[in-house]
Amino acid sequence: MRRIPSILAVLSVLLLAGCATKTRSDALTTTLNAYGSTLRWGDFQSAAQFIDPALRAAHPLNALDLARYQQVRVTEYDNGAGPVPTGDFDVQQTAQISLVNIHTQSERTVVDHQTWHYDEKTKHWWLTSGLPDITQD
């Protein structure tokens, strides 16, 4: 009879941990979908809002970056196999982004290696790798 309260306590802790993991997973899915949609529309300025606030403050988008992003149109965003956990609060995702230069009409694809971190305090996933480097060949 003494074991039943102990077993119930352990099950309760596991259930709460599972709920936290489900909430974190749902938030990741929502965040990655919103980020992908934002990039598909080519709205790099709004996509910058997904970057960790401390990183965004330390490295704000400058006029040259914004001008580069305005010279391309996103034609495809493919996040491949999706996010891969690298820790309890971190995931990595590799996306291929097809871009067309609006002046030359030439198309190319860049590979974007994304790193995302979950902030337990704000219950929010933040992009820690920055916006895609569209200058790569």
Short mmCIF file of C-alpha atoms in Angstrom, two decimals:
data_model
loop_
_atom_site.label_atom_id
_atom_site.label_comp_id
_atom_site.label_asym_id
_atom_site.label_seq_id
_atom_site.Cartn_x
_atom_site.Cartn_y
_atom_site.Cartn_z
CA MET A 1 0.00 0.00 0.00
CA ARG A 2 2.91 2.37 0.64
CA ARG A 3 4.06 1.99 -2.94
CA ILE A 4 0.92 3.37 -4.49
CA PRO A 5 1.50 7.00 -3.35
CA SER A 6 5.13 6.77 -4.53
CA ILE A 7 4.11 5.40 -7.89
CA LEU A 8 1.43 8.07 -8.24
CA ALA A 9 3.96 10.80 -7.43
CA VAL A 10 6.40 9.51 -10.06
CA LEU A 11 3.64 9.22 -12.65
CA SER A 12 2.49 12.78 -11.89
CA VAL A 13 6.01 14.13 -12.41
CA LEU A 14 6.35 12.24 -15.69
CA LEU A 15 2.97 13.49 -16.86
CA LEU A 16 3.89 17.10 -16.09
CA ALA A 17 7.22 16.70 -17.89
CA GLY A 18 5.39 15.25 -20.88
CA CYS A 19 3.00 18.21 -20.94
CA ALA A 20 5.94 20.64 -20.88
CA THR A 21 7.60 18.77 -23.73
CA LYS A 22 4.36 18.77 -25.77
CA THR A 23 3.90 22.51 -25.19
CA ARG A 24 7.51 23.17 -26.24
CA SER A 25 7.10 20.95 -29.31
CA ASP A 26 3.86 22.68 -30.33
CA ALA A 27 5.51 26.08 -29.91
CA LEU A 28 8.42 24.94 -32.10
CA THR A 29 6.08 23.78 -34.86
CA THR A 30 4.15 27.05 -34.75
CA THR A 31 7.34 29.14 -34.76
CA LEU A 32 9.01 27.24 -37.61
CA ASN A 33 5.84 27.40 -39.72
CA ALA A 34 5.51 31.15 -39.13
CA TYR A 35 9.19 31.74 -39.91
CA GLY A 36 8.98 29.67 -43.10
CA SER A 37 5.87 31.56 -44.21
CA THR A 38 7.55 34.88 -43.52
CA LEU A 39 10.56 33.90 -45.64
CA ARG A 40 8.35 32.50 -48.41
CA TRP A 41 6.84 35.98 -48.71
CA GLY A 42 10.35 37.44 -48.81
CA ASP A 43 9.72 39.57 -45.72
CA PHE A 44 13.23 39.50 -44.27
CA GLN A 45 12.59 42.48 -42.03
CA SER A 46 9.75 40.62 -40.30
CA ALA A 47 11.82 37.44 -40.27
CA ALA A 48 14.41 39.32 -38.21
CA GLN A 49 11.86 39.43 -35.38
CA PHE A 50 12.40 35.67 -34.94
CA ILE A 51 16.06 36.26 -34.01
CA ASP A 52 16.94 36.11 -30.32
CA PRO A 53 16.42 39.67 -28.97
CA ALA A 54 19.92 39.85 -27.43
CA LEU A 55 21.51 38.75 -30.70
CA ARG A 56 19.29 41.11 -32.69
CA ALA A 57 20.31 44.03 -30.47
CA ALA A 58 24.01 43.16 -30.75
CA HIS A 59 23.88 42.69 -34.54
CA PRO A 60 21.00 44.74 -36.01
CA LEU A 61 20.23 44.58 -39.72
CA ASN A 62 22.05 47.39 -41.45
CA ALA A 63 21.06 49.26 -44.61
CA LEU A 64 23.32 47.10 -46.80
CA ASP A 65 21.74 43.87 -45.51
CA LEU A 66 18.24 45.22 -46.11
CA ALA A 67 19.19 46.36 -49.62
CA ARG A 68 20.53 42.89 -50.44
CA TYR A 69 17.35 41.21 -49.21
CA GLN A 70 15.25 43.64 -51.28
CA GLN A 71 17.11 42.60 -54.45
CA VAL A 72 15.81 39.03 -54.33
CA ARG A 73 12.47 37.31 -54.53
CA VAL A 74 12.01 34.02 -52.69
CA THR A 75 10.60 31.38 -55.03
CA GLU A 76 10.85 28.36 -52.73
CA TYR A 77 11.51 27.56 -49.09
CA ASP A 78 12.09 23.89 -48.27
CA ASN A 79 12.92 22.89 -44.71
CA GLY A 80 13.70 19.32 -45.76
CA ALA A 81 13.42 16.78 -43.00
CA GLY A 82 12.52 19.41 -40.42
CA PRO A 83 14.13 20.19 -37.09
CA VAL A 84 16.63 17.89 -35.41
CA PRO A 85 17.00 18.12 -31.62
CA THR A 86 20.54 18.89 -30.43
CA GLY A 87 19.64 19.21 -26.76
CA ASP A 88 16.63 19.66 -24.50
CA PHE A 89 16.14 23.26 -25.57
CA ASP A 90 17.91 23.42 -28.94
CA VAL A 91 17.16 22.26 -32.46
CA GLN A 92 18.84 22.63 -35.82
CA GLN A 93 17.16 22.77 -39.17
CA THR A 94 18.56 23.04 -42.67
CA ALA A 95 16.46 24.81 -45.27
CA GLN A 96 17.02 25.36 -48.96
CA ILE A 97 15.87 28.73 -50.18
CA SER A 98 15.52 29.44 -53.89
CA LEU A 99 15.98 33.09 -54.79
CA VAL A 100 15.57 35.12 -57.97
CA ASN A 101 17.55 38.32 -58.38
CA ILE A 102 14.94 40.89 -59.41
CA HIS A 103 17.45 42.75 -61.63
CA THR A 104 19.01 39.84 -63.54
CA GLN A 105 16.22 37.25 -63.17
CA SER A 106 18.86 34.65 -62.35
CA GLU A 107 17.82 31.99 -59.86
CA ARG A 108 20.00 30.31 -57.27
CA THR A 109 19.55 28.29 -54.13
CA VAL A 110 21.17 28.97 -50.78
CA VAL A 111 21.40 26.57 -47.86
CA ASP A 112 20.33 28.03 -44.53
CA HIS A 113 21.62 26.21 -41.43
CA GLN A 114 19.30 27.35 -38.66
CA THR A 115 19.80 26.97 -34.93
CA TRP A 116 16.83 27.52 -32.64
CA HIS A 117 16.81 27.81 -28.84
CA TYR A 118 13.85 27.58 -26.47
CA ASP A 119 13.73 30.23 -23.74
CA GLU A 120 11.94 28.67 -20.77
CA LYS A 121 11.36 32.06 -19.17
CA THR A 122 9.43 33.51 -22.13
CA LYS A 123 8.19 30.12 -23.44
CA HIS A 124 9.41 31.11 -26.89
CA TRP A 125 11.69 29.65 -29.57
CA TRP A 126 14.34 32.05 -30.87
CA LEU A 127 16.52 31.85 -33.96
CA THR A 128 20.15 32.07 -32.82
CA SER A 129 21.88 31.58 -36.18
CA GLY A 130 20.61 34.78 -37.81
CA LEU A 131 18.91 35.33 -41.13
CA PRO A 132 20.01 33.32 -44.17
CA ASP A 133 23.23 34.37 -45.87
CA ILE A 134 22.00 35.16 -49.36
CA THR A 135 25.47 36.20 -50.54
CA GLN A 136 26.75 32.61 -50.62
CA ASP A 137 27.33 30.93 -53.98
#
